PDB file of C-alpha atoms in Angstrom:
ATOM      1  CA  MET A 230       0.060   0.048   0.080  1.00 48.00           C
ATOM      2  CA  PRO A 231       1.577   3.495  -0.975  1.00 52.00           C
ATOM      3  CA  VAL A 232       2.270   5.898   1.712  1.00 53.00           C
ATOM      4  CA  SER A 233       0.297   8.688   1.634  1.00 53.00           C
ATOM      5  CA  ARG A 234       1.147  12.094   3.427  1.00 50.00           C
ATOM      6  CA  ARG A 235      -1.612  11.411   5.722  1.00 49.00           C
ATOM      7  CA  MET A 236      -0.023   8.319   7.271  1.00 51.00           C
ATOM      8  CA  VAL A 237       3.699  10.115   7.124  1.00 49.00           C
ATOM      9  CA  GLY A 238       1.820  12.750   9.039  1.00 50.00           C
ATOM     10  CA  THR A 239      -0.006  10.195  11.713  1.00 46.00           C
ATOM     11  CA  VAL A 240       3.008   8.214  12.345  1.00 49.00           C
ATOM     12  CA  PHE A 241       3.951  11.130  15.207  1.00 46.00           C
ATOM     13  CA  VAL A 242       0.605  10.548  17.205  1.00 41.00           C
ATOM     14  CA  GLY A 243       1.255   7.222  18.519  1.00 43.00           C
ATOM     15  CA  GLY A 244       1.844   7.488  21.820  1.00 38.00           C
ATOM     16  CA  ALA A 245       5.382   5.830  22.378  1.00 39.00           C
ATOM     17  CA  LEU A 246       7.090   8.007  19.383  1.00 44.00           C
ATOM     18  CA  VAL A 247       5.518  11.167  20.610  1.00 39.00           C
ATOM     19  CA  LEU A 248       7.008  10.403  24.177  1.00 37.00           C
ATOM     20  CA  THR A 249       9.968   9.992  22.420  1.00 37.00           C
ATOM     21  CA  LEU A 250      10.523  12.788  20.114  1.00 41.00           C
ATOM     22  CA  SER A 251      12.527  15.854  20.918  1.00 36.00           C
ATOM     23  CA  ALA A 252      16.175  14.568  19.952  1.00 33.00           C
ATOM     24  CA  LEU A 253      19.113  16.490  21.677  1.00 31.00           C
ATOM     25  CA  ALA A 254      17.366  18.957  23.044  1.00 31.00           C
ATOM     26  CA  TYR A 255      19.096  18.203  26.293  1.00 29.00           C
ATOM     27  CA  PRO A 256      21.650  19.829  29.041  1.00 30.00           C
ATOM     28  CA  ALA A 257      23.592  16.670  28.659  1.00 31.00           C
ATOM     29  CA  MET A 258      27.020  17.780  30.955  1.00 29.00           C
ATOM     30  CA  LEU A 259      28.496  14.432  30.638  1.00 33.00           C
ATOM     31  CA  GLY A 260      30.936  13.781  33.482  1.00 31.00           C
ATOM     32  CA  VAL A 261      30.131  17.137  35.118  1.00 32.00           C
ATOM     33  CA  GLU A 262      28.528  17.926  37.707  1.00 33.00           C
ATOM     34  CA  ASN A 263      25.985  21.106  35.989  1.00 39.00           C
ATOM     35  CA  THR A 264      26.073  23.796  38.666  1.00 38.00           C
ATOM     36  CA  SER A 265      24.720  27.013  36.416  1.00 45.00           C
ATOM     37  CA  ALA A 266      21.824  27.328  34.320  1.00 54.00           C
ATOM     38  CA  ASN A 267      23.957  29.616  32.586  1.00 75.00           C
ATOM     39  CA  GLN A 268      25.116  28.369  29.107  1.00 83.00           C
ATOM     40  CA  ASP A 269      27.738  31.590  28.778  1.00 86.00           C
ATOM     41  CA  ARG A 270      29.322  30.384  31.798  1.00 92.00           C
ATOM     42  CA  ILE A 271      33.022  29.926  31.056  1.00 93.00           C
ATOM     43  CA  ILE A 272      34.443  26.445  32.487  1.00 92.00           C
ATOM     44  CA  ALA A 273      37.790  26.236  31.173  1.00 93.00           C
ATOM     45  CA  ASN A 274      40.727  28.828  29.186  1.00 94.00           C
ATOM     46  CA  THR A 275      41.662  26.425  26.652  1.00 95.00           C
ATOM     47  CA  ARG A 276      44.500  27.575  23.745  1.00 96.00           C
ATOM     48  CA  TYR A 277      42.099  27.558  21.511  1.00 97.00           C
ATOM     49  CA  GLY A 278      39.941  30.175  23.572  1.00 97.00           C
ATOM     50  CA  PRO A 279      37.250  30.076  26.129  1.00 97.00           C
ATOM     51  CA  LEU A 280      35.126  27.289  26.499  1.00 97.00           C
ATOM     52  CA  THR A 281      31.634  27.290  27.792  1.00 97.00           C
ATOM     53  CA  GLU A 282      29.055  25.409  29.270  1.00 95.00           C
ATOM     54  CA  ALA A 283      26.860  25.455  25.912  1.00 96.00           C
ATOM     55  CA  ASP A 284      30.128  24.855  24.023  1.00 97.00           C
ATOM     56  CA  ARG A 285      30.590  21.354  25.955  1.00 96.00           C
ATOM     57  CA  ASP A 286      27.201  20.286  25.452  1.00 94.00           C
ATOM     58  CA  PHE A 287      27.105  21.193  22.088  1.00 97.00           C
ATOM     59  CA  VAL A 288      30.087  18.864  21.427  1.00 97.00           C
ATOM     60  CA  VAL A 289      28.850  16.049  23.187  1.00 96.00           C
ATOM     61  CA  LYS A 290      24.777  16.454  21.419  1.00 95.00           C
ATOM     62  CA  VAL A 291      26.864  15.917  18.136  1.00 97.00           C
ATOM     63  CA  ARG A 292      28.581  12.723  19.693  1.00 97.00           C
ATOM     64  CA  ALA A 293      25.298  11.381  20.795  1.00 97.00           C
ATOM     65  CA  ALA A 294      23.850  12.490  17.622  1.00 97.00           C
ATOM     66  CA  GLY A 295      26.182   9.944  15.677  1.00 97.00           C
ATOM     67  CA  LEU A 296      25.459   7.307  18.482  1.00 98.00           C
ATOM     68  CA  TRP A 297      22.175   6.864  17.405  1.00 98.00           C
ATOM     69  CA  GLU A 298      21.904   8.425  13.657  1.00 98.00           C
ATOM     70  CA  HIS A 299      24.992   6.648  12.407  1.00 98.00           C
ATOM     71  CA  PRO A 300      23.126   2.867  13.349  1.00 98.00           C
ATOM     72  CA  LEU A 301      19.942   4.020  11.646  1.00 98.00           C
ATOM     73  CA  GLY A 302      21.370   5.237   8.727  1.00 98.00           C
ATOM     74  CA  LEU A 303      23.240   1.514   8.345  1.00 98.00           C
ATOM     75  CA  ILE A 304      19.533   0.064   8.639  1.00 98.00           C
ATOM     76  CA  SER A 305      17.815   2.663   6.121  1.00 98.00           C
ATOM     77  CA  MET A 306      20.664   0.825   3.834  1.00 98.00           C
ATOM     78  CA  GLN A 307      19.722  -2.196   4.450  1.00 98.00           C
ATOM     79  CA  LYS A 308      15.827  -1.565   4.695  1.00 98.00           C
ATOM     80  CA  GLY A 309      15.159   1.411   2.844  1.00 98.00           C
ATOM     81  CA  THR A 310      12.356   0.539  -0.072  1.00 98.00           C
ATOM     82  CA  THR A 311      13.265   2.988  -2.283  1.00 98.00           C
ATOM     83  CA  ALA A 312      16.692   4.491  -3.781  1.00 98.00           C
ATOM     84  CA  ALA A 313      16.408   7.862  -2.208  1.00 98.00           C
ATOM     85  CA  MET A 314      15.815   6.006   1.132  1.00 98.00           C
ATOM     86  CA  LYS A 315      19.084   4.080   0.818  1.00 98.00           C
ATOM     87  CA  GLU A 316      20.956   7.290  -0.033  1.00 97.00           C
ATOM     88  CA  ALA A 317      19.435   8.953   2.771  1.00 98.00           C
ATOM     89  CA  GLY A 318      20.796   6.344   4.972  1.00 98.00           C
ATOM     90  CA  GLU A 319      24.278   6.830   3.085  1.00 98.00           C
ATOM     91  CA  HIS A 320      24.476  10.305   3.889  1.00 97.00           C
ATOM     92  CA  LEU A 321      23.596   9.398   7.804  1.00 98.00           C
ATOM     93  CA  VAL A 322      26.388   7.056   8.069  1.00 98.00           C
ATOM     94  CA  VAL A 323      29.128   9.244   6.326  1.00 98.00           C
ATOM     95  CA  GLY A 324      27.894  12.442   7.860  1.00 97.00           C
ATOM     96  CA  HIS A 325      28.115  11.151  11.190  1.00 97.00           C
ATOM     97  CA  GLY A 326      31.378   9.359  10.942  1.00 97.00           C
ATOM     98  CA  ARG A 327      32.768  12.354   9.725  1.00 97.00           C
ATOM     99  CA  LEU A 328      31.656  14.451  12.666  1.00 97.00           C
ATOM    100  CA  ASP A 329      32.172  11.880  14.846  1.00 97.00           C
ATOM    101  CA  GLU A 330      35.774  11.609  13.727  1.00 97.00           C
ATOM    102  CA  THR A 331      35.816  15.492  14.670  1.00 97.00           C
ATOM    103  CA  CYS A 332      34.704  15.251  18.082  1.00 98.00           C
ATOM    104  CA  ARG A 333      37.085  12.200  19.085  1.00 97.00           C
ATOM    105  CA  LYS A 334      39.738  14.977  17.860  1.00 97.00           C
ATOM    106  CA  ILE A 335      38.921  18.194  19.835  1.00 97.00           C
ATOM    107  CA  ALA A 336      37.296  16.254  23.221  1.00 97.00           C
ATOM    108  CA  PRO A 337      40.648  15.614  24.595  1.00 96.00           C
ATOM    109  CA  GLU A 338      42.128  19.261  23.709  1.00 96.00           C
ATOM    110  CA  LEU A 339      39.076  20.406  25.343  1.00 97.00           C
ATOM    111  CA  GLY A 340      38.799  18.171  28.434  1.00 96.00           C
ATOM    112  CA  ILE A 341      35.596  16.813  27.348  1.00 96.00           C
ATOM    113  CA  THR A 342      34.355  13.247  28.065  1.00 94.00           C
ATOM    114  CA  LEU A 343      32.457  11.860  25.465  1.00 96.00           C
ATOM    115  CA  PRO A 344      29.410   9.012  25.811  1.00 96.00           C
ATOM    116  CA  ASN A 345      29.959   5.618  24.107  1.00 96.00           C
ATOM    117  CA  GLN A 346      26.000   5.047  24.287  1.00 96.00           C
ATOM    118  CA  ALA A 347      23.103   7.598  22.694  1.00 96.00           C
ATOM    119  CA  SER A 348      20.672   8.478  25.521  1.00 95.00           C
ATOM    120  CA  PRO A 349      17.764   5.948  26.360  1.00 95.00           C
ATOM    121  CA  GLN A 350      15.522   8.510  24.317  1.00 95.00           C
ATOM    122  CA  GLN A 351      17.937   8.161  21.414  1.00 96.00           C
ATOM    123  CA  GLN A 352      17.986   4.437  21.375  1.00 97.00           C
ATOM    124  CA  GLN A 353      14.492   4.532  21.231  1.00 96.00           C
ATOM    125  CA  PHE A 354      14.323   6.318  18.301  1.00 96.00           C
ATOM    126  CA  VAL A 355      16.355   3.734  16.616  1.00 98.00           C
ATOM    127  CA  ALA A 356      14.164   0.804  17.915  1.00 97.00           C
ATOM    128  CA  THR A 357      10.893   2.248  17.355  1.00 97.00           C
ATOM    129  CA  ALA A 358      12.150   3.066  13.643  1.00 98.00           C
ATOM    130  CA  ASP A 359      13.838  -0.565  13.224  1.00 98.00           C
ATOM    131  CA  SER A 360      10.589  -2.237  14.732  1.00 97.00           C
ATOM    132  CA  LYS A 361       8.931  -1.325  11.204  1.00 98.00           C
ATOM    133  CA  SER A 362       9.036  -2.679   7.864  1.00 97.00           C
ATOM    134  CA  GLY A 363       8.573  -1.913   4.042  1.00 98.00           C
ATOM    135  CA  GLN A 364       7.176   1.226   3.334  1.00 97.00           C
ATOM    136  CA  GLU A 365       6.227   1.827   6.708  1.00 98.00           C
ATOM    137  CA  PHE A 366       9.858   1.852   7.781  1.00 98.00           C
ATOM    138  CA  ASP A 367      10.562   4.548   5.352  1.00 98.00           C
ATOM    139  CA  ALA A 368       7.803   6.824   6.948  1.00 97.00           C
ATOM    140  CA  THR A 369       8.878   6.129  10.397  1.00 97.00           C
ATOM    141  CA  ALA A 370      12.625   6.525  10.343  1.00 98.00           C
ATOM    142  CA  THR A 371      12.176   9.770   7.601  1.00 97.00           C
ATOM    143  CA  ALA A 372       9.716  11.409  10.233  1.00 96.00           C
ATOM    144  CA  ILE A 373      12.014  10.818  13.433  1.00 96.00           C
ATOM    145  CA  MET A 374      15.264  12.321  11.595  1.00 97.00           C
ATOM    146  CA  ARG A 375      13.623  15.044   9.780  1.00 96.00           C
ATOM    147  CA  VAL A 376      12.404  16.420  13.139  1.00 95.00           C
ATOM    148  CA  THR A 377      15.482  15.528  14.853  1.00 95.00           C
ATOM    149  CA  HIS A 378      17.768  17.466  12.418  1.00 96.00           C
ATOM    150  CA  GLY A 379      15.205  20.346  12.461  1.00 94.00           C
ATOM    151  CA  GLN A 380      15.360  20.675  16.051  1.00 93.00           C
ATOM    152  CA  ILE A 381      19.244  20.818  15.859  1.00 94.00           C
ATOM    153  CA  PHE A 382      19.524  23.389  13.119  1.00 95.00           C
ATOM    154  CA  PRO A 383      19.246  26.069  15.146  1.00 94.00           C
ATOM    155  CA  VAL A 384      21.356  24.721  18.067  1.00 94.00           C
ATOM    156  CA  VAL A 385      24.159  24.682  15.423  1.00 97.00           C
ATOM    157  CA  ALA A 386      23.887  28.200  13.913  1.00 97.00           C
ATOM    158  CA  LYS A 387      23.576  29.711  17.810  1.00 96.00           C
ATOM    159  CA  ILE A 388      26.202  27.789  18.901  1.00 97.00           C
ATOM    160  CA  ARG A 389      28.397  29.292  15.702  1.00 97.00           C
ATOM    161  CA  ALA A 390      27.366  32.847  16.389  1.00 97.00           C
ATOM    162  CA  ASN A 391      28.364  32.960  20.099  1.00 96.00           C
ATOM    163  CA  THR A 392      31.324  30.396  20.496  1.00 97.00           C
ATOM    164  CA  GLN A 393      34.826  32.266  20.790  1.00 96.00           C
ATOM    165  CA  ASN A 394      36.351  28.369  20.826  1.00 98.00           C
ATOM    166  CA  THR A 395      38.244  28.098  17.607  1.00 98.00           C
ATOM    167  CA  LEU A 396      37.766  24.448  17.879  1.00 98.00           C
ATOM    168  CA  VAL A 397      34.453  24.489  18.293  1.00 98.00           C
ATOM    169  CA  ARG A 398      33.487  27.105  15.930  1.00 98.00           C
ATOM    170  CA  GLN A 399      35.217  24.553  13.492  1.00 97.00           C
ATOM    171  CA  LEU A 400      33.161  21.613  14.722  1.00 98.00           C
ATOM    172  CA  ALA A 401      29.634  24.165  14.335  1.00 98.00           C
ATOM    173  CA  ASP A 402      30.645  24.914  10.622  1.00 97.00           C
ATOM    174  CA  GLN A 403      31.008  21.268   9.697  1.00 96.00           C
ATOM    175  CA  ALA A 404      27.697  20.407  11.624  1.00 97.00           C
ATOM    176  CA  ASN A 405      25.831  23.190   9.736  1.00 96.00           C
ATOM    177  CA  ASP A 406      27.049  21.628   6.367  1.00 96.00           C
ATOM    178  CA  THR A 407      26.106  18.173   7.815  1.00 96.00           C
ATOM    179  CA  VAL A 408      22.563  18.615   9.246  1.00 96.00           C
ATOM    180  CA  LEU A 409      21.604  20.784   6.200  1.00 96.00           C
ATOM    181  CA  ASP A 410      22.979  17.862   3.827  1.00 96.00           C
ATOM    182  CA  HIS A 411      20.805  15.473   5.905  1.00 97.00           C
ATOM    183  CA  MET A 412      17.801  17.641   5.736  1.00 96.00           C
ATOM    184  CA  THR A 413      17.823  17.789   1.955  1.00 96.00           C
ATOM    185  CA  VAL A 414      18.308  13.761   1.380  1.00 97.00           C
ATOM    186  CA  LEU A 415      15.514  13.189   3.542  1.00 97.00           C
ATOM    187  CA  GLU A 416      13.294  16.026   1.935  1.00 96.00           C
ATOM    188  CA  LYS A 417      14.394  13.980  -1.655  1.00 96.00           C
ATOM    189  CA  THR A 418      12.705  11.202  -0.119  1.00 97.00           C
ATOM    190  CA  GLY A 419       9.405  12.734  -0.314  1.00 97.00           C
ATOM    191  CA  LEU A 420       8.120  11.780   3.004  1.00 97.00           C
ATOM    192  CA  VAL A 421       8.274  14.737   5.084  1.00 96.00           C
ATOM    193  CA  ASN A 422       4.972  16.224   6.145  1.00 93.00           C
ATOM    194  CA  PHE A 423       6.286  19.521   6.768  1.00 92.00           C
ATOM    195  CA  ASP A 424       3.132  20.349   8.748  1.00 92.00           C
ATOM    196  CA  ALA A 425       3.391  17.638  11.460  1.00 90.00           C
ATOM    197  CA  ASN A 426       7.225  18.173  11.309  1.00 88.00           C
ATOM    198  CA  ASN A 427       6.732  21.618  12.240  1.00 89.00           C
ATOM    199  CA  PHE A 428       4.814  20.837  14.711  1.00 90.00           C
ATOM    200  CA  GLN A 429       6.826  18.218  16.103  1.00 87.00           C
ATOM    201  CA  GLN A 430       9.810  20.446  16.450  1.00 84.00           C
ATOM    202  CA  THR A 431       8.335  23.404  17.986  1.00 83.00           C
ATOM    203  CA  THR A 432       6.352  21.098  20.824  1.00 83.00           C
ATOM    204  CA  PRO A 433       8.673  18.302  22.228  1.00 76.00           C
ATOM    205  CA  PRO A 434       7.563  16.489  24.906  1.00 76.00           C
ATOM    206  CA  LYS A 435       9.032  17.444  28.376  1.00 84.00           C
ATOM    207  CA  LEU A 436      10.915  13.832  29.573  1.00 86.00           C
ATOM    208  CA  PRO A 437      13.307  13.354  32.664  1.00 88.00           C
ATOM    209  CA  LYS A 438      16.754  13.989  32.318  1.00 87.00           C
ATOM    210  CA  ASP A 439      17.878  10.406  32.687  1.00 86.00           C
ATOM    211  CA  GLN A 440      16.048   9.441  29.396  1.00 91.00           C
ATOM    212  CA  THR A 441      17.694  12.238  27.827  1.00 88.00           C
ATOM    213  CA  THR A 442      21.307  12.314  29.000  1.00 90.00           C
ATOM    214  CA  PRO A 443      23.850   9.673  27.183  1.00 92.00           C
ATOM    215  CA  PRO A 444      25.105   7.523  30.285  1.00 91.00           C
ATOM    216  CA  PRO A 445      29.298   8.474  30.625  1.00 90.00           C
ATOM    217  CA  PRO A 446      31.079   5.478  30.007  1.00 91.00           C
ATOM    218  CA  GLN A 447      32.713   3.061  31.386  1.00 89.00           C
ATOM    219  CA  PRO A 448      36.543   3.869  32.803  1.00 88.00           C
ATOM    220  CA  GLY A 449      38.822   2.568  30.687  1.00 88.00           C
ATOM    221  CA  THR A 450      36.837   1.681  28.122  1.00 91.00           C
ATOM    222  CA  PRO A 451      38.044   2.777  24.855  1.00 92.00           C
ATOM    223  CA  VAL A 452      36.643   5.574  22.725  1.00 93.00           C
ATOM    224  CA  LEU A 453      33.660   3.943  20.307  1.00 95.00           C
ATOM    225  CA  VAL A 454      34.718   4.764  16.926  1.00 97.00           C
ATOM    226  CA  LEU A 455      31.898   5.432  13.749  1.00 97.00           C
ATOM    227  CA  ASN A 456      33.380   3.713  11.217  1.00 96.00           C
ATOM    228  CA  ILE A 457      32.480   4.889   7.402  1.00 97.00           C
ATOM    229  CA  PRO A 458      32.225   1.593   5.068  1.00 96.00           C
ATOM    230  CA  LYS A 459      35.375   1.813   2.448  1.00 95.00           C
ATOM    231  CA  ASP A 460      32.788   2.227  -0.631  1.00 96.00           C
ATOM    232  CA  LEU A 461      31.284   5.434   0.786  1.00 96.00           C
ATOM    233  CA  GLN A 462      34.642   7.224   1.827  1.00 94.00           C
ATOM    234  CA  ASP A 463      34.551   9.491  -1.294  1.00 94.00           C
ATOM    235  CA  LEU A 464      30.528  10.334  -0.754  1.00 94.00           C
ATOM    236  CA  ASN A 465      30.044  14.304  -0.526  1.00 90.00           C
ATOM    237  CA  THR A 466      28.084  15.247   2.176  1.00 84.00           C
ATOM    238  CA  ALA A 467      28.815  19.165   1.946  1.00 77.00           C
ATOM    239  CA  SER A 468      25.903  21.369   2.560  1.00 67.00           C
ATOM    240  CA  PRO A 469      23.743  21.571  -1.142  1.00 69.00           C
ATOM    241  CA  ALA A 470      24.020  23.999  -3.505  1.00 64.00           C
ATOM    242  CA  PRO A 471      20.550  26.021  -4.022  1.00 61.00           C
ATOM    243  CA  SER A 472      18.831  24.346  -6.551  1.00 58.00           C
ATOM    244  CA  PRO A 473      15.204  26.228  -7.470  1.00 59.00           C
ATOM    245  CA  SER A 474      12.427  24.029  -7.774  1.00 54.00           C
ATOM    246  CA  ALA A 475       8.712  23.525  -7.641  1.00 51.00           C
ATOM    247  CA  GLY A 476       8.162  20.044  -5.011  1.00 47.00           C
TER     248      GLY A 476
END
């Protein structure tokens, strides 16, 4: 049965999925006690510039995003029923693999502890999509990923505009291109219901912090690497050039 725009829109009204939507909008101060509500508070002076709570939070968010979007991208490459859905999966895997490499390089320089697992909420995103098959998988995975990318997009812009740390600024530049690329390829599937998408982006449910914060890694545990398949090493995930269309 073809997936209608109505079906795509109703993906979000099921109780379990609605409770999980709000990706990346969490105060992920992993491994550090959050002593201030002021995200502009400087927590370290590094040779790359001052590091604020918002800067640290952003690096952790980017890492956490990869910990669920990279595996969901791999699943999309396998379970997607269209070429566009499989392409979206490829871009998720490659984009987050490259962002993750950057996070792993800069975290030690900035004294930031990175998680090795996504938050319970983010793990539920993957489980929810993976529980579907056929066109229902395409619709569910696209809906979840387009909402979450739409939520993080303005966060990236704010960090890029405000940070005084050169490493965080470079990560924000890369994240901006990656998120825009992912939103673009997801929209190319034809499964994005913009009305439902915009509603979910602007009215996320409030969840307990333990559901939205990645667990800290076990002491001595190697940092998980999000590998890019060899045949996708050269995939272009840069910000797409403007291409006006009627669709």
